[in-house]
Tab-separated table of C-alpha atoms in Angstrom:
chain	number	residue	atom	x	y	z
A	29	UNK	CA	59.122	67.087	-71.499
A	30	UNK	CA	58.223	69.052	-68.486
A	31	UNK	CA	57.286	66.759	-65.645
A	32	UNK	CA	57.253	69.392	-62.975
A	33	UNK	CA	53.499	69.602	-63.171
A	34	UNK	CA	51.754	66.906	-61.201
A	35	UNK	CA	48.159	66.273	-60.402
A	36	UNK	CA	47.323	67.282	-56.872
A	37	UNK	CA	46.760	64.340	-54.527
A	38	UNK	CA	43.178	63.301	-53.972
A	39	UNK	CA	41.848	63.970	-50.527
A	40	UNK	CA	39.841	61.280	-48.827
A	41	UNK	CA	36.426	62.350	-47.858
A	42	UNK	CA	35.851	62.012	-44.195
A	43	UNK	CA	33.153	59.515	-43.361
A	44	UNK	CA	30.458	61.276	-41.464
A	45	UNK	CA	30.339	60.098	-37.897
A	46	UNK	CA	27.326	58.031	-36.960
A	47	UNK	CA	24.918	59.807	-34.765
A	48	UNK	CA	24.823	58.136	-31.357
A	49	UNK	CA	21.353	56.928	-30.502
A	50	UNK	CA	20.801	57.167	-26.797
A	51	UNK	CA	17.425	55.430	-26.993
A	52	UNK	CA	18.524	52.102	-28.489
A	53	UNK	CA	17.996	50.390	-25.161
A	54	UNK	CA	14.272	50.908	-25.571
A	55	UNK	CA	14.153	48.248	-28.293
A	56	UNK	CA	15.599	45.550	-26.033
A	57	UNK	CA	13.518	46.756	-23.127
A	58	UNK	CA	10.332	46.575	-25.174
A	59	UNK	CA	11.150	43.012	-26.281
A	60	UNK	CA	11.809	42.017	-22.705
A	61	UNK	CA	8.555	43.519	-21.444
A	62	UNK	CA	6.619	41.790	-24.229
A	63	UNK	CA	8.114	38.394	-23.390
A	64	UNK	CA	7.544	38.950	-19.675
A	65	UNK	CA	3.909	39.829	-20.314
A	66	UNK	CA	3.430	36.712	-22.437
A	67	UNK	CA	5.026	34.595	-19.708
A	68	UNK	CA	2.643	35.848	-17.021
A	69	UNK	CA	-0.339	35.392	-19.307
A	70	UNK	CA	0.632	31.736	-19.800
A	71	UNK	CA	1.210	31.284	-16.054
A	72	UNK	CA	-2.176	32.797	-15.229
A	73	UNK	CA	-3.940	30.678	-17.825
A	74	UNK	CA	-2.333	27.453	-16.525
A	75	UNK	CA	-3.161	28.277	-12.892
A	76	UNK	CA	-6.827	29.007	-13.509
A	77	UNK	CA	-8.733	25.818	-12.789
A	78	UNK	CA	-12.298	24.923	-11.984
A	79	UNK	CA	-12.252	24.700	-8.191
A	80	UNK	CA	-15.391	22.569	-7.966
A	81	UNK	CA	-14.080	20.008	-10.432
A	82	UNK	CA	-10.661	20.028	-8.817
A	83	UNK	CA	-12.093	19.355	-5.355
A	84	UNK	CA	-14.149	16.470	-6.734
A	85	UNK	CA	-11.070	14.945	-8.365
A	86	UNK	CA	-8.944	15.550	-5.270
A	87	UNK	CA	-11.408	13.757	-2.998
A	88	UNK	CA	-11.709	10.834	-5.426
A	89	UNK	CA	-7.947	10.317	-5.684
A	90	UNK	CA	-7.448	10.647	-1.943
A	91	UNK	CA	-10.148	8.034	-1.341
A	92	UNK	CA	-8.579	5.698	-3.921
A	93	UNK	CA	-4.888	6.004	-3.037
A	94	UNK	CA	-4.871	7.112	0.588
A	95	UNK	CA	-7.983	5.832	2.356
A	96	UNK	CA	-8.358	7.419	5.766
A	97	UNK	CA	-10.506	6.386	8.692
A	98	UNK	CA	-13.156	8.895	9.653
A	99	UNK	CA	-11.779	10.567	12.751
A	100	UNK	CA	-12.558	13.963	14.123
A	101	UNK	CA	-9.242	15.420	12.948
A	102	UNK	CA	-9.644	13.980	9.444
A	103	UNK	CA	-13.126	15.448	9.131
A	104	UNK	CA	-11.778	18.887	9.956
A	105	UNK	CA	-9.038	18.587	7.352
A	106	UNK	CA	-11.419	17.242	4.728
A	107	UNK	CA	-13.873	20.082	5.367
A	108	UNK	CA	-11.140	22.606	4.601
A	109	UNK	CA	-10.397	20.935	1.281
A	110	UNK	CA	-14.042	20.998	0.122
A	111	UNK	CA	-15.032	24.511	-0.865
A	112	UNK	CA	-18.668	23.839	-1.724
A	113	UNK	CA	-19.356	20.690	0.270
A	114	UNK	CA	-19.529	18.561	-2.886
A	115	UNK	CA	-18.665	14.885	-2.606
A	116	UNK	CA	-16.723	13.074	-5.283
A	117	UNK	CA	-18.995	11.250	-7.693
A	118	UNK	CA	-22.022	13.564	-7.263
A	119	UNK	CA	-21.191	16.036	-9.993
A	120	UNK	CA	-23.935	16.509	-12.547
A	121	UNK	CA	-21.725	18.306	-15.053
A	122	UNK	CA	-20.650	15.709	-17.614
A	123	UNK	CA	-17.877	17.863	-19.066
A	124	UNK	CA	-14.379	16.336	-18.760
A	125	UNK	CA	-12.156	17.332	-15.848
A	126	UNK	CA	-8.917	18.888	-17.026
A	127	UNK	CA	-5.820	18.533	-14.887
A	128	UNK	CA	-2.857	20.848	-15.064
A	129	UNK	CA	0.573	20.344	-13.455
A	130	UNK	CA	-0.059	22.981	-10.803
A	131	UNK	CA	-3.235	21.186	-9.801
A	132	UNK	CA	-1.377	17.891	-9.378
A	133	UNK	CA	1.254	19.595	-7.260
A	134	UNK	CA	-1.465	21.012	-5.056
A	135	UNK	CA	-3.113	17.602	-4.776
A	136	UNK	CA	0.148	15.964	-3.687
A	137	UNK	CA	0.691	18.728	-1.162
A	138	UNK	CA	-2.776	18.220	0.312
A	139	UNK	CA	-2.272	14.459	0.580
A	140	UNK	CA	1.143	14.935	2.215
A	141	UNK	CA	-0.392	17.411	4.657
A	142	UNK	CA	-3.102	14.963	5.687
A	143	UNK	CA	-0.583	12.148	6.146
A	144	UNK	CA	1.724	14.385	8.197
A	145	UNK	CA	-1.147	15.539	10.390
A	146	UNK	CA	-2.173	11.937	11.045
A	147	UNK	CA	1.339	10.942	12.098
A	148	UNK	CA	1.614	14.009	14.345
A	149	UNK	CA	-1.681	13.091	15.963
A	150	UNK	CA	-0.541	9.505	16.557
A	151	UNK	CA	2.688	10.737	18.170
A	152	UNK	CA	0.780	13.141	20.439
A	153	UNK	CA	-1.704	10.455	21.474
A	154	UNK	CA	1.073	7.989	22.281
A	155	UNK	CA	3.073	10.579	24.199
A	156	UNK	CA	0.018	11.497	26.246
A	157	UNK	CA	-0.955	7.895	27.004
A	158	UNK	CA	2.597	6.781	27.861
A	159	UNK	CA	3.778	9.952	29.604
A	160	UNK	CA	4.592	8.329	33.013
A	161	UNK	CA	6.644	5.564	31.365
A	162	UNK	CA	8.401	8.075	29.100
A	163	UNK	CA	9.392	10.153	32.129
A	164	UNK	CA	10.715	7.005	33.840
A	165	UNK	CA	12.852	6.189	30.786
A	166	UNK	CA	11.151	2.876	30.087
A	167	UNK	CA	9.581	3.965	26.786
A	168	UNK	CA	10.572	6.454	24.098
A	169	UNK	CA	8.297	7.920	21.404
A	170	UNK	CA	9.657	9.854	18.446
A	171	UNK	CA	9.122	10.576	14.756
A	172	UNK	CA	11.765	9.461	12.282
A	173	UNK	CA	12.155	9.558	8.520
A	174	UNK	CA	10.224	6.274	8.293
A	175	UNK	CA	7.423	7.027	10.731
A	176	UNK	CA	6.552	7.035	14.430
A	177	UNK	CA	8.756	4.753	16.546
A	178	UNK	CA	8.069	3.438	20.041
A	179	UNK	CA	11.139	2.057	21.861
A	180	UNK	CA	10.450	-0.157	24.894
A	181	UNK	CA	13.336	-1.395	27.025
A	182	UNK	CA	13.417	-5.168	27.289
A	183	UNK	CA	13.423	-5.287	31.108
A	184	UNK	CA	9.953	-3.723	31.128
A	185	UNK	CA	8.551	-6.433	28.838
A	186	UNK	CA	10.651	-9.561	29.425
A	187	UNK	CA	12.622	-11.355	32.076
A	188	UNK	CA	16.349	-11.885	31.294
A	189	UNK	CA	16.742	-14.502	28.565
A	190	UNK	CA	12.966	-14.826	28.176
A	191	UNK	CA	10.617	-13.972	25.317
A	192	UNK	CA	7.315	-14.140	27.222
A	193	UNK	CA	5.431	-11.047	28.366
A	194	UNK	CA	3.924	-11.935	31.730
A	195	UNK	CA	3.994	-8.622	33.580
A	196	UNK	CA	0.464	-7.139	33.977
A	197	UNK	CA	1.930	-3.645	33.647
A	198	UNK	CA	3.618	-4.509	30.330
A	199	UNK	CA	0.460	-6.148	28.982
A	200	UNK	CA	-1.563	-3.104	30.029
A	201	UNK	CA	0.908	-0.804	28.230
A	202	UNK	CA	0.630	-2.779	24.994
A	203	UNK	CA	-3.157	-2.680	25.425
A	204	UNK	CA	-2.911	1.141	25.571
A	205	UNK	CA	-0.710	1.316	22.466
A	206	UNK	CA	-2.836	-0.995	20.280
A	207	UNK	CA	-6.000	1.182	19.999
A	208	UNK	CA	-3.945	4.236	19.044
A	209	UNK	CA	-2.126	2.340	16.300
A	210	UNK	CA	-5.384	0.753	15.167
A	211	UNK	CA	-6.769	4.187	14.182
A	212	UNK	CA	-4.385	4.364	11.221
A	213	UNK	CA	-3.976	2.024	8.264
A	214	UNK	CA	-0.190	2.097	7.857
A	215	UNK	CA	2.002	-0.979	8.149
A	216	UNK	CA	3.566	-1.716	11.535
A	217	UNK	CA	6.983	-3.340	11.936
A	218	UNK	CA	8.042	-4.695	15.332
A	219	UNK	CA	11.801	-4.914	15.791
A	220	UNK	CA	13.694	-6.924	18.385
A	221	UNK	CA	17.160	-5.753	19.527
A	222	UNK	CA	19.735	-7.067	21.987
A	223	UNK	CA	23.151	-6.065	23.289
A	224	UNK	CA	26.370	-7.760	22.157
A	225	UNK	CA	26.528	-10.206	25.075
A	226	UNK	CA	26.365	-13.707	23.514
A	227	UNK	CA	23.527	-15.975	24.596
A	228	UNK	CA	23.343	-19.746	24.332
A	229	UNK	CA	20.513	-21.370	26.239
A	230	UNK	CA	18.187	-24.289	25.696
A	231	UNK	CA	15.535	-21.917	24.334
A	232	UNK	CA	17.763	-19.640	22.215
A	233	UNK	CA	21.038	-20.383	20.496
A	234	UNK	CA	21.863	-16.762	19.667
A	235	UNK	CA	20.760	-13.149	20.053
A	236	UNK	CA	19.265	-13.346	16.581
A	237	UNK	CA	16.722	-15.924	17.695
A	238	UNK	CA	15.996	-14.110	20.961
A	239	UNK	CA	15.349	-10.771	19.238
A	240	UNK	CA	13.170	-12.360	16.550
A	241	UNK	CA	10.994	-14.303	19.025
A	242	UNK	CA	10.578	-11.242	21.246
A	243	UNK	CA	9.441	-9.168	18.273
A	244	UNK	CA	7.009	-11.918	17.270
A	245	UNK	CA	5.641	-12.068	20.813
A	246	UNK	CA	4.794	-8.365	20.763
A	247	UNK	CA	3.318	-8.814	17.278
A	248	UNK	CA	0.955	-11.528	18.544
A	249	UNK	CA	-0.168	-9.367	21.461
A	250	UNK	CA	-0.951	-6.395	19.202
A	251	UNK	CA	-2.835	-8.723	16.867
A	252	UNK	CA	-4.880	-10.024	19.792
A	253	UNK	CA	-5.650	-6.416	20.766
A	254	UNK	CA	-7.346	-5.741	17.441
A	255	UNK	CA	-4.658	-4.761	14.924
A	256	UNK	CA	-5.050	-6.586	11.615
A	257	UNK	CA	-2.400	-9.202	10.941
A	258	UNK	CA	-2.011	-7.882	7.379
A	259	UNK	CA	-0.437	-4.719	8.812
A	260	UNK	CA	2.041	-6.466	11.094
A	261	UNK	CA	5.552	-7.781	10.557
A	262	UNK	CA	8.345	-8.741	12.951
A	263	UNK	CA	12.113	-8.458	12.481
A	264	UNK	CA	14.968	-9.664	14.680
A	265	UNK	CA	18.159	-7.600	14.473
A	266	UNK	CA	20.116	-9.139	17.325
A	267	UNK	CA	22.894	-6.738	18.348
A	268	UNK	CA	23.408	-5.275	14.857
A	269	UNK	CA	21.464	-2.017	15.483
A	270	UNK	CA	22.789	-0.514	18.746
A	271	UNK	CA	21.734	2.993	19.723
A	272	UNK	CA	24.409	3.317	22.413
A	273	UNK	CA	27.787	1.881	23.311
A	274	UNK	CA	27.894	-1.692	24.576
A	275	UNK	CA	30.908	-0.841	26.732
A	276	UNK	CA	28.762	0.254	29.677
A	277	UNK	CA	25.853	-1.312	31.525
A	278	UNK	CA	23.688	1.725	30.795
A	279	UNK	CA	24.449	1.490	27.075
A	280	UNK	CA	23.670	-2.216	26.976
A	281	UNK	CA	20.350	-1.588	28.730
A	282	UNK	CA	19.390	0.949	26.048
A	283	UNK	CA	20.321	-1.455	23.256
A	284	UNK	CA	18.122	-4.233	24.648
A	285	UNK	CA	14.745	-3.082	23.398
A	286	UNK	CA	11.699	-3.754	21.261
A	287	UNK	CA	10.782	-1.058	18.755
A	288	UNK	CA	7.292	-0.654	17.297
A	289	UNK	CA	7.512	1.340	14.063
A	290	UNK	CA	4.406	2.805	12.420
A	291	UNK	CA	5.538	3.334	8.828
A	292	UNK	CA	4.687	6.501	6.931
A	293	UNK	CA	3.797	4.523	3.793
A	294	UNK	CA	2.369	1.049	3.584
A	295	UNK	CA	4.652	0.324	0.625
A	296	UNK	CA	7.764	0.821	2.748
A	297	UNK	CA	9.767	-2.288	3.450
A	298	UNK	CA	10.222	-3.338	7.086
A	299	UNK	CA	13.590	-2.596	8.564
A	300	UNK	CA	15.141	-0.426	11.229
A	301	UNK	CA	15.603	3.259	10.486
A	302	UNK	CA	18.606	3.319	12.821
A	303	UNK	CA	22.032	2.906	11.256
A	304	UNK	CA	24.507	0.803	13.216
A	305	UNK	CA	26.575	2.937	15.574
A	306	UNK	CA	30.070	3.425	14.177
A	307	UNK	CA	31.716	3.247	17.593
A	308	UNK	CA	30.208	-0.158	18.295
A	309	UNK	CA	31.523	-3.267	16.572
A	310	UNK	CA	30.062	-6.716	17.311
A	311	UNK	CA	32.531	-9.165	18.801
A	312	UNK	CA	31.698	-11.695	16.103
A	313	UNK	CA	30.411	-10.664	12.691
A	314	UNK	CA	27.287	-12.765	11.924
A	315	UNK	CA	27.169	-14.376	8.540
A	316	UNK	CA	23.395	-14.532	8.285
A	317	UNK	CA	20.964	-11.726	7.558
A	318	UNK	CA	18.508	-10.457	10.228
A	319	UNK	CA	15.822	-12.990	10.992
A	320	UNK	CA	12.458	-11.692	9.817
A	321	UNK	CA	9.026	-13.125	10.303
A	322	UNK	CA	5.855	-11.766	8.753
A	323	UNK	CA	2.317	-12.362	9.834
A	324	UNK	CA	0.498	-14.444	7.257
């Protein structure tokens, strides 16, 4: 049998090459543009609020949660927030007021702005009234994370080892401070501080007692000058909150002070906003906590 004849090998058909589409990116681009358009539509819809109703709600919440005394500066700020001069509670439209997240953010920002402006105004008024004493280094006024703080060196208020304010100049200074603090409604914490020199007299057994009684003395004077006792508290820190080194006479003089702290928020707890200096270590570590007295 002749096997020389063989079937020719089958040739594979070449698969036609796919045509390259140079415009495929348009599909993804169109999807992206569609989603982006939808996103901005939603953002616009959520940011469109009824200004009149928002202002009415804003004024109501501010009056309820952050009551402010009617001062000239507050009236200017409030007039900016009211677009049509409407007062909360006088709206005749009985339709419900809708609140969106952006509106709440704006409300919080407005309330924070008013509070910040009030604290700035208090600091400016105190700096202006106490300018001669600030220049002499007897008083310091500054804003901290907790509020406006007034530092008064102890030698201006008290005699050594004493907790009575008898100097007419010191009493006059506290009389100047009281009306400025009385304009606000924030809590006020008076702090007493000493250096690390131990004290043991018939009147005071330790720096803790001395600092606490001095703070209470200033508290009573401010209360007598018209500040409500519900806003006042006194704390004695002894030598546990130095602001300078106790190794020098100048540093000790700075540490012996009374601080009047006007708190940013009434819900804040009393307590110094100054951390103990790391370079200063008390000779004897006290076992008790700072003595604190609150006006009842």
